[in-house]
Short mmCIF file of C-alpha atoms and ligand atoms in Angstrom, two decimals:
data_model
loop_
_atom_site.label_atom_id
_atom_site.label_comp_id
_atom_site.label_asym_id
_atom_site.label_seq_id
_atom_site.Cartn_x
_atom_site.Cartn_y
_atom_site.Cartn_z
CA MET Y 1 44.84 -49.79 -11.95
CA SER Y 2 43.68 -52.74 -9.90
CA ALA Y 3 46.61 -55.16 -9.67
CA SER Y 4 49.18 -54.72 -6.93
CA VAL Y 5 52.67 -55.69 -7.89
CA ARG Y 6 55.95 -56.33 -6.14
CA LEU Y 7 58.49 -53.99 -7.69
CA ALA Y 8 62.30 -53.93 -7.63
CA VAL Y 9 64.17 -50.68 -8.38
CA VAL Y 10 67.76 -51.57 -9.32
CA GLY Y 11 70.12 -48.59 -9.07
CA ALA Y 12 67.84 -46.94 -6.50
CA THR Y 13 70.64 -44.78 -5.04
CA GLY Y 14 71.62 -43.24 -8.42
CA ALA Y 15 70.47 -40.03 -10.10
CA VAL Y 16 67.75 -41.78 -12.12
CA GLY Y 17 66.89 -44.22 -9.32
CA LYS Y 18 66.14 -41.42 -6.87
CA VAL Y 19 63.82 -39.72 -9.37
CA MET Y 20 62.24 -43.12 -10.07
CA LEU Y 21 61.34 -43.59 -6.40
CA SER Y 22 59.79 -40.14 -6.18
CA ILE Y 23 57.80 -40.58 -9.42
CA LEU Y 24 56.47 -43.95 -8.21
CA GLY Y 25 55.20 -42.14 -5.11
CA GLU Y 26 53.80 -39.13 -7.00
CA ARG Y 27 51.90 -41.33 -9.44
CA GLU Y 28 50.72 -43.72 -6.71
CA PHE Y 29 52.05 -46.72 -8.58
CA PRO Y 30 50.04 -49.75 -7.41
CA ALA Y 31 52.87 -51.63 -5.71
CA SER Y 32 52.37 -53.91 -2.74
CA GLU Y 33 56.08 -53.46 -2.04
CA ILE Y 34 58.96 -51.48 -3.58
CA VAL Y 35 62.41 -52.95 -2.90
CA PRO Y 36 65.47 -50.78 -3.65
CA PHE Y 37 68.63 -52.46 -4.98
CA ALA Y 38 72.10 -50.97 -5.51
CA SER Y 39 75.71 -52.09 -5.37
CA GLU Y 40 77.29 -53.88 -2.39
CA ARG Y 41 78.63 -50.45 -1.33
CA SER Y 42 75.11 -49.23 -0.54
CA ALA Y 43 73.61 -52.49 0.76
CA GLY Y 44 71.99 -52.01 4.16
CA ARG Y 45 71.52 -48.25 3.72
CA LEU Y 46 68.03 -47.01 4.57
CA ILE Y 47 66.14 -44.99 1.95
CA ASP Y 48 63.53 -42.81 3.64
CA GLY Y 49 60.01 -44.01 3.10
CA VAL Y 50 61.13 -46.97 0.97
CA GLY Y 51 63.30 -49.32 2.97
CA GLU Y 52 66.68 -50.99 3.18
CA VAL Y 53 68.88 -51.19 0.08
CA MET Y 54 69.41 -54.79 -1.02
CA PRO Y 55 72.43 -56.22 -2.84
CA LEU Y 56 71.92 -58.19 -6.05
CA ARG Y 57 72.11 -61.88 -5.12
CA ASP Y 58 70.25 -64.97 -6.30
CA ASP Y 59 68.39 -65.13 -2.98
CA THR Y 60 67.30 -61.44 -3.04
CA ILE Y 61 65.83 -61.23 -6.56
CA ASP Y 62 63.06 -63.78 -6.23
CA GLY Y 63 59.31 -63.07 -6.29
CA PHE Y 64 59.15 -59.77 -8.21
CA ASP Y 65 56.54 -58.91 -10.86
CA ILE Y 66 58.46 -55.95 -12.31
CA ALA Y 67 62.09 -54.85 -11.96
CA ILE Y 68 63.09 -51.39 -13.20
CA PHE Y 69 66.84 -51.18 -13.85
CA SER Y 70 68.96 -48.04 -13.94
CA ALA Y 71 72.35 -49.27 -12.80
CA GLY Y 72 74.44 -49.27 -15.98
CA GLY Y 73 74.82 -51.67 -18.90
CA GLY Y 74 77.05 -54.20 -17.13
CA THR Y 75 74.58 -54.71 -14.28
CA SER Y 76 71.68 -55.00 -16.75
CA ARG Y 77 73.46 -57.53 -18.96
CA GLU Y 78 74.15 -59.75 -15.97
CA TRP Y 79 71.07 -59.30 -13.79
CA ALA Y 80 68.13 -58.47 -16.10
CA PRO Y 81 67.98 -62.06 -17.46
CA ARG Y 82 68.20 -63.40 -13.90
CA PHE Y 83 65.26 -61.26 -12.72
CA ALA Y 84 63.34 -62.35 -15.84
CA ALA Y 85 64.13 -66.02 -15.18
CA ALA Y 86 62.83 -65.52 -11.65
CA GLY Y 87 59.45 -64.33 -13.06
CA ALA Y 88 59.74 -60.53 -13.33
CA ILE Y 89 59.35 -58.32 -16.39
CA VAL Y 90 62.40 -56.08 -16.51
CA VAL Y 91 62.17 -52.47 -17.70
CA ASP Y 92 65.77 -51.63 -18.47
CA ASN Y 93 67.12 -48.11 -18.75
CA SER Y 94 70.60 -49.07 -20.01
CA SER Y 95 71.68 -49.54 -23.61
CA ALA Y 96 72.38 -53.26 -23.05
CA TRP Y 97 69.17 -54.69 -24.59
CA ARG Y 98 67.78 -51.84 -26.72
CA MET Y 99 68.73 -53.17 -30.13
CA ASP Y 100 67.93 -56.83 -29.41
CA PRO Y 101 65.20 -57.69 -31.97
CA GLN Y 102 63.27 -59.64 -29.31
CA VAL Y 103 63.27 -56.72 -26.88
CA PRO Y 104 60.70 -53.93 -27.42
CA LEU Y 105 62.11 -50.40 -27.23
CA VAL Y 106 59.26 -48.25 -26.02
CA VAL Y 107 58.34 -44.59 -25.56
CA SER Y 108 55.04 -44.83 -23.73
CA GLU Y 109 53.13 -42.28 -25.89
CA VAL Y 110 54.77 -43.31 -29.18
CA ASN Y 111 54.81 -47.11 -29.56
CA PRO Y 112 53.11 -48.74 -26.53
CA ARG Y 113 51.78 -51.49 -28.82
CA ALA Y 114 55.32 -52.91 -29.01
CA LEU Y 115 54.69 -54.21 -25.48
CA ALA Y 116 52.47 -56.93 -26.93
CA GLN Y 117 55.60 -58.97 -27.73
CA ILE Y 118 58.09 -59.05 -24.87
CA GLY Y 119 60.83 -61.54 -25.71
CA ARG Y 120 63.34 -62.42 -22.97
CA GLY Y 121 61.04 -60.81 -20.36
CA ILE Y 122 62.84 -57.50 -20.96
CA VAL Y 123 61.56 -54.13 -22.20
CA ALA Y 124 64.10 -51.42 -23.03
CA ASN Y 125 63.80 -47.72 -22.21
CA PRO Y 126 65.41 -45.56 -24.93
CA ASN Y 127 68.43 -43.32 -24.52
CA CYS Y 128 67.49 -40.00 -22.90
CA THR Y 129 68.26 -37.89 -26.00
CA THR Y 130 66.35 -40.18 -28.36
CA MET Y 131 63.49 -40.15 -25.83
CA ALA Y 132 63.17 -36.36 -25.92
CA ILE Y 133 62.77 -36.14 -29.69
CA MET Y 134 60.50 -39.16 -30.25
CA PRO Y 135 57.13 -37.63 -29.20
CA PRO Y 136 57.45 -34.51 -31.41
CA LEU Y 137 58.88 -36.48 -34.33
CA LYS Y 138 56.10 -39.07 -34.04
CA ALA Y 139 53.49 -36.29 -34.03
CA LEU Y 140 55.04 -34.77 -37.16
CA HIS Y 141 55.62 -38.18 -38.79
CA ASP Y 142 51.92 -39.03 -38.45
CA ALA Y 143 51.07 -35.71 -40.14
CA PHE Y 144 53.70 -35.45 -42.89
CA VAL Y 145 55.72 -38.76 -43.08
CA LEU Y 146 59.27 -38.36 -41.76
CA ARG Y 147 62.13 -39.17 -44.16
CA GLU Y 148 65.26 -37.80 -42.48
CA PHE Y 149 66.50 -35.54 -39.72
CA VAL Y 150 69.65 -33.76 -38.61
CA ALA Y 151 69.98 -33.69 -34.80
CA THR Y 152 72.42 -31.60 -32.77
CA SER Y 153 72.13 -32.22 -29.06
CA PHE Y 154 72.98 -30.03 -26.07
CA GLN Y 155 73.11 -32.68 -23.35
CA ALA Y 156 73.12 -31.98 -19.63
CA ALA Y 157 75.72 -33.26 -17.16
CA GLY Y 158 73.03 -35.33 -15.44
CA GLY Y 159 72.89 -37.59 -18.50
CA ALA Y 160 76.05 -39.14 -17.03
CA GLY Y 161 74.32 -39.78 -13.69
CA GLN Y 162 75.05 -38.30 -10.29
CA LYS Y 163 78.78 -38.39 -10.94
CA GLY Y 164 78.28 -36.28 -14.07
CA MET Y 165 76.51 -33.55 -12.09
CA ASP Y 166 79.00 -33.77 -9.20
CA GLU Y 167 81.95 -33.30 -11.57
CA LEU Y 168 80.38 -30.19 -13.13
CA ALA Y 169 79.46 -28.74 -9.71
CA ALA Y 170 83.03 -29.25 -8.40
CA GLN Y 171 84.58 -27.45 -11.40
CA ILE Y 172 82.39 -24.35 -11.24
CA PRO Y 173 83.89 -22.62 -8.12
CA VAL Y 174 87.47 -23.42 -9.20
CA LEU Y 175 87.04 -21.93 -12.68
CA HIS Y 176 84.88 -19.07 -11.41
CA ALA Y 177 87.69 -18.02 -9.04
CA ALA Y 178 90.07 -17.70 -12.00
CA ARG Y 179 87.50 -16.51 -14.53
CA GLU Y 180 89.70 -13.73 -15.97
CA ARG Y 181 91.97 -16.43 -17.39
CA LEU Y 182 88.99 -17.93 -19.25
CA VAL Y 183 89.08 -14.82 -21.43
CA ASP Y 184 92.56 -15.23 -22.87
CA ASP Y 185 94.30 -18.22 -21.31
CA GLY Y 186 91.63 -20.93 -21.21
CA ALA Y 187 93.88 -23.75 -22.41
CA SER Y 188 96.35 -23.54 -19.54
CA LEU Y 189 93.57 -22.95 -16.99
CA ILE Y 190 91.53 -26.00 -17.90
CA ALA Y 191 94.67 -28.13 -18.26
CA GLY Y 192 94.79 -28.21 -14.45
CA ILE Y 193 91.11 -29.14 -13.96
CA GLU Y 194 90.38 -32.73 -13.08
CA HIS Y 195 87.79 -34.55 -15.20
CA ARG Y 196 86.90 -38.23 -15.33
CA VAL Y 197 83.26 -38.39 -16.38
CA HIS Y 198 83.11 -35.85 -19.19
CA ALA Y 199 85.59 -35.82 -22.08
CA ALA Y 200 86.97 -32.38 -21.02
CA PRO Y 201 86.34 -29.90 -18.18
CA LEU Y 202 82.66 -29.01 -18.62
CA ALA Y 203 82.16 -25.87 -16.51
CA PHE Y 204 82.06 -22.71 -18.71
CA ASN Y 205 82.63 -25.00 -21.67
CA VAL Y 206 80.98 -27.05 -24.44
CA ILE Y 207 82.23 -30.54 -25.37
CA PRO Y 208 81.45 -31.91 -28.84
CA TRP Y 209 82.20 -35.50 -27.84
CA LEU Y 210 79.92 -37.82 -25.93
CA GLY Y 211 80.49 -41.55 -25.51
CA SER Y 212 83.02 -43.83 -27.20
CA PRO Y 213 84.27 -44.01 -30.79
CA ALA Y 214 81.89 -46.05 -32.95
CA GLY Y 215 83.43 -45.73 -36.44
CA ASP Y 216 83.45 -43.14 -39.23
CA GLY Y 217 84.08 -40.38 -36.69
CA TYR Y 218 80.78 -40.93 -34.85
CA THR Y 219 80.32 -41.86 -31.19
CA ASP Y 220 78.16 -44.66 -29.79
CA GLU Y 221 75.90 -41.98 -28.27
CA GLU Y 222 75.33 -40.56 -31.77
CA LEU Y 223 74.58 -43.97 -33.29
CA LYS Y 224 71.97 -44.54 -30.56
CA LEU Y 225 70.04 -41.61 -32.07
CA VAL Y 226 70.14 -43.29 -35.48
CA ASN Y 227 69.33 -46.87 -34.49
CA GLU Y 228 66.87 -46.25 -31.68
CA SER Y 229 64.86 -43.69 -33.70
CA ARG Y 230 64.51 -46.17 -36.57
CA LYS Y 231 63.32 -48.92 -34.21
CA ILE Y 232 60.87 -46.80 -32.18
CA LEU Y 233 59.30 -45.04 -35.18
CA ASP Y 234 59.46 -48.23 -37.24
CA ILE Y 235 61.13 -46.48 -40.17
CA PRO Y 236 64.03 -48.83 -41.02
CA ASP Y 237 65.53 -46.53 -43.68
CA LEU Y 238 65.19 -43.27 -41.73
CA ALA Y 239 68.26 -41.11 -42.47
CA VAL Y 240 69.66 -39.49 -39.32
CA SER Y 241 72.68 -37.14 -39.08
CA PRO Y 242 73.55 -36.91 -35.36
CA THR Y 243 76.00 -34.74 -33.39
CA CYS Y 244 75.99 -35.06 -29.60
CA VAL Y 245 77.37 -32.22 -27.47
CA ARG Y 246 77.72 -31.97 -23.68
CA VAL Y 247 76.87 -28.56 -22.18
CA PRO Y 248 77.23 -27.23 -18.61
CA VAL Y 249 73.57 -27.73 -17.68
CA MET Y 250 72.66 -29.91 -14.67
CA VAL Y 251 69.43 -31.45 -15.99
CA GLY Y 252 67.54 -31.12 -19.27
CA HIS Y 253 68.69 -32.28 -22.70
CA SER Y 254 68.06 -29.95 -25.65
CA VAL Y 255 68.13 -31.00 -29.31
CA GLU Y 256 68.01 -28.82 -32.42
CA LEU Y 257 66.32 -30.75 -35.23
CA ARG Y 258 66.02 -30.21 -38.95
CA ALA Y 259 63.40 -32.73 -40.00
CA THR Y 260 62.51 -33.49 -43.62
CA PHE Y 261 59.14 -34.94 -44.66
CA GLU Y 262 57.61 -36.62 -47.66
CA ARG Y 263 54.64 -34.24 -47.61
CA GLU Y 264 55.32 -30.49 -47.50
CA PRO Y 265 54.58 -29.49 -43.90
CA ASP Y 266 52.15 -26.71 -43.12
CA LEU Y 267 53.24 -24.73 -40.04
CA ASP Y 268 49.79 -24.41 -38.45
CA GLU Y 269 49.11 -28.08 -39.02
CA ALA Y 270 52.49 -28.92 -37.45
CA ILE Y 271 51.72 -26.84 -34.36
CA ALA Y 272 48.28 -28.45 -34.05
CA ALA Y 273 49.81 -31.94 -34.35
CA LEU Y 274 52.40 -31.16 -31.67
CA GLU Y 275 49.86 -29.59 -29.31
CA ALA Y 276 47.54 -32.57 -29.67
CA PHE Y 277 50.27 -35.10 -28.83
CA PRO Y 278 50.25 -36.33 -25.22
CA ASN Y 279 52.93 -34.82 -22.96
CA VAL Y 280 54.20 -32.36 -25.61
CA VAL Y 281 53.96 -28.60 -25.06
CA VAL Y 282 54.72 -25.85 -27.55
CA ASP Y 283 56.80 -23.06 -25.97
CA PRO Y 284 58.24 -20.32 -28.21
CA VAL Y 285 61.67 -20.23 -26.48
CA PRO Y 286 62.08 -23.25 -24.22
CA THR Y 287 65.20 -23.61 -22.02
CA PRO Y 288 66.40 -26.66 -20.09
CA ALA Y 289 66.34 -24.87 -16.73
CA ARG Y 290 62.65 -24.11 -17.28
CA TYR Y 291 61.85 -27.79 -17.90
CA ALA Y 292 64.08 -29.43 -15.25
CA GLY Y 293 61.84 -31.39 -12.91
CA ARG Y 294 58.93 -31.35 -15.36
CA ASP Y 295 57.33 -34.21 -17.25
CA GLU Y 296 56.54 -32.50 -20.56
CA ILE Y 297 58.64 -32.46 -23.72
CA ALA Y 298 58.88 -28.83 -24.85
CA VAL Y 299 59.07 -27.85 -28.52
CA GLY Y 300 59.99 -24.34 -29.63
CA ARG Y 301 61.56 -22.33 -32.43
CA LEU Y 302 59.38 -24.14 -34.96
CA ARG Y 303 60.27 -22.73 -38.37
CA ARG Y 304 59.97 -23.70 -42.00
CA ASP Y 305 63.39 -24.27 -43.49
CA LEU Y 306 64.50 -21.25 -45.52
CA PHE Y 307 65.50 -23.32 -48.53
CA ASP Y 308 63.74 -26.69 -48.42
CA PRO Y 309 59.91 -26.53 -48.32
CA HIS Y 310 59.82 -30.15 -47.08
CA SER Y 311 61.88 -29.40 -43.95
CA LEU Y 312 61.12 -27.90 -40.55
CA ASN Y 313 63.56 -26.65 -37.90
CA LEU Y 314 62.64 -27.07 -34.25
CA PHE Y 315 64.22 -27.05 -30.79
CA VAL Y 316 63.22 -29.82 -28.36
CA ILE Y 317 63.82 -30.09 -24.61
CA GLY Y 318 63.20 -32.96 -22.21
CA ASP Y 319 64.22 -33.56 -18.60
CA ASN Y 320 66.72 -36.40 -19.05
CA LEU Y 321 66.09 -37.86 -15.59
CA ARG Y 322 62.27 -37.75 -15.80
CA LYS Y 323 60.79 -38.39 -19.29
CA GLY Y 324 64.29 -39.24 -20.53
CA ALA Y 325 64.64 -42.10 -18.06
CA ALA Y 326 62.63 -42.59 -14.85
CA LEU Y 327 59.20 -41.33 -15.94
CA ASN Y 328 59.10 -43.36 -19.15
CA ALA Y 329 60.18 -46.49 -17.26
CA VAL Y 330 57.38 -45.98 -14.74
CA GLN Y 331 54.88 -45.28 -17.56
CA ILE Y 332 55.92 -48.58 -19.18
CA ALA Y 333 55.44 -50.36 -15.85
CA GLU Y 334 51.98 -48.75 -15.58
CA ILE Y 335 51.02 -50.06 -19.03
CA LEU Y 336 52.28 -53.54 -18.07
CA VAL Y 337 49.94 -53.45 -15.08
CA GLU Y 338 46.96 -51.77 -16.82
CA GLN Y 339 47.03 -54.19 -19.72
CA ARG Y 340 47.52 -57.09 -17.32
CA ILE Y 341 50.69 -58.14 -19.15
CA VAL Y 342 52.48 -58.39 -15.85
CA VAL Y 343 49.71 -60.33 -14.18
CA ALA Y 344 49.68 -62.87 -16.99
CA ARG Y 345 53.41 -63.39 -16.64
CA ALA Y 346 53.35 -63.63 -12.84
CA ALA Y 347 50.56 -66.21 -13.06
CA ALA Y 348 52.50 -68.19 -15.67
CA ALA Y 349 55.53 -68.22 -13.39
CA GLY Y 350 53.36 -69.57 -10.57
CA HIS Y 351 53.43 -66.48 -8.29
P1 A2P O 1 75.67 -47.37 -5.72
O1 A2P O 1 75.06 -46.05 -5.28
O2 A2P O 1 75.70 -48.37 -4.61
O3 A2P O 1 76.98 -47.22 -6.44
P2 A2P O 1 74.38 -43.12 -11.32
O4 A2P O 1 73.89 -43.36 -12.73
O5 A2P O 1 73.78 -41.90 -10.70
O6 A2P O 1 75.86 -43.18 -11.21
O7 A2P O 1 73.79 -44.36 -10.45
C1 A2P O 1 74.11 -45.69 -10.72
C2 A2P O 1 73.26 -46.62 -9.84
O8 A2P O 1 73.62 -47.96 -10.17
C3 A2P O 1 73.51 -46.48 -8.35
O9 A2P O 1 72.33 -46.76 -7.65
C4 A2P O 1 74.57 -47.55 -8.10
O10 A2P O 1 74.62 -48.01 -6.77
C5 A2P O 1 74.03 -48.64 -8.98
N1 A2P O 1 75.08 -49.61 -9.32
C6 A2P O 1 76.29 -49.36 -9.87
N2 A2P O 1 76.99 -50.52 -10.03
C7 A2P O 1 76.19 -51.52 -9.56
C8 A2P O 1 76.32 -52.94 -9.44
N3 A2P O 1 77.43 -53.57 -9.86
N4 A2P O 1 75.31 -53.63 -8.91
C9 A2P O 1 74.18 -53.00 -8.50
N5 A2P O 1 73.98 -51.66 -8.59
C10 A2P O 1 74.97 -50.93 -9.11
#
């Protein structure tokens, strides 16, 4: 990569932001300067090796080529258009812009060509659970033509950011100290456990509710799996049956999939397609702990359905902070630089 860009990282003090800064370093992103942004609370704080945290103000957001946002939907709705108006291309990790028809929703290995048309100066990074399943489903779609899938997620606490992991970590010693009561008196034990981020106490538990009600008994998190998958794979009538579940894992989202194809899938061909896909590894029994801190999407338990010859069952795992958020955003930024999309825009804005 030859160009050298001025890059803003908005939400730099958060769980995804911290991983973003380390990935930018690891991958030697060609930035002339990286400026961290966060809320007023963190302004002035020094981030080692990066610099002083800036607040979002009209006079601090000028002169950037790329701004990567991971600071929540409200911040993105307000500040992404302002960065774009000031000449930057925004890569946004929130859900604020994902379904806007002018905004490309991109998984770097799956649909990078969508970056040819960036309306509003904003590119959206998919939801971390959708992100994990897109590479394997794209590999299988190219081989057998995907028609529908059932997805049951096992999502880590870190999907709710640093506060999600902190809440889980705080509950573990309290419940562990009274673990005998978890055997026969769980209800009264967890009634006294504080929880704000997750829908119920998460330690030693499983919570089949993630997000807000979105109609017909589904949550908004579940509808993201439906709508984002259709947009990324460009299959407008793809049928998706989603259930999202929070599990007491720090990092690493898992998803059990039953995927149904137009063409009857051959198992060896499916394995070959998955192994040939960039950044996908086949692992017989993958676990989230094994893939935390890693870039690859792991696919295991690949089986033909017992009753439907057109369906496959598979278990997918992706680190929600890396490929599920920070890594994909950095990969998009790399494509913007490599394909000189960012240079063209900076020149047009008179930088
Ligand atoms: P701060 O650390 O100052 O609160 P997480 O997803 O781990 O909770 O991180 C959220 C990130 O978004 C943090 O960097 C947080 O900064 C940042 N953030 C939250 N609200 C705002 C805001 N209104 N303006 C800018 N950054 C924000």
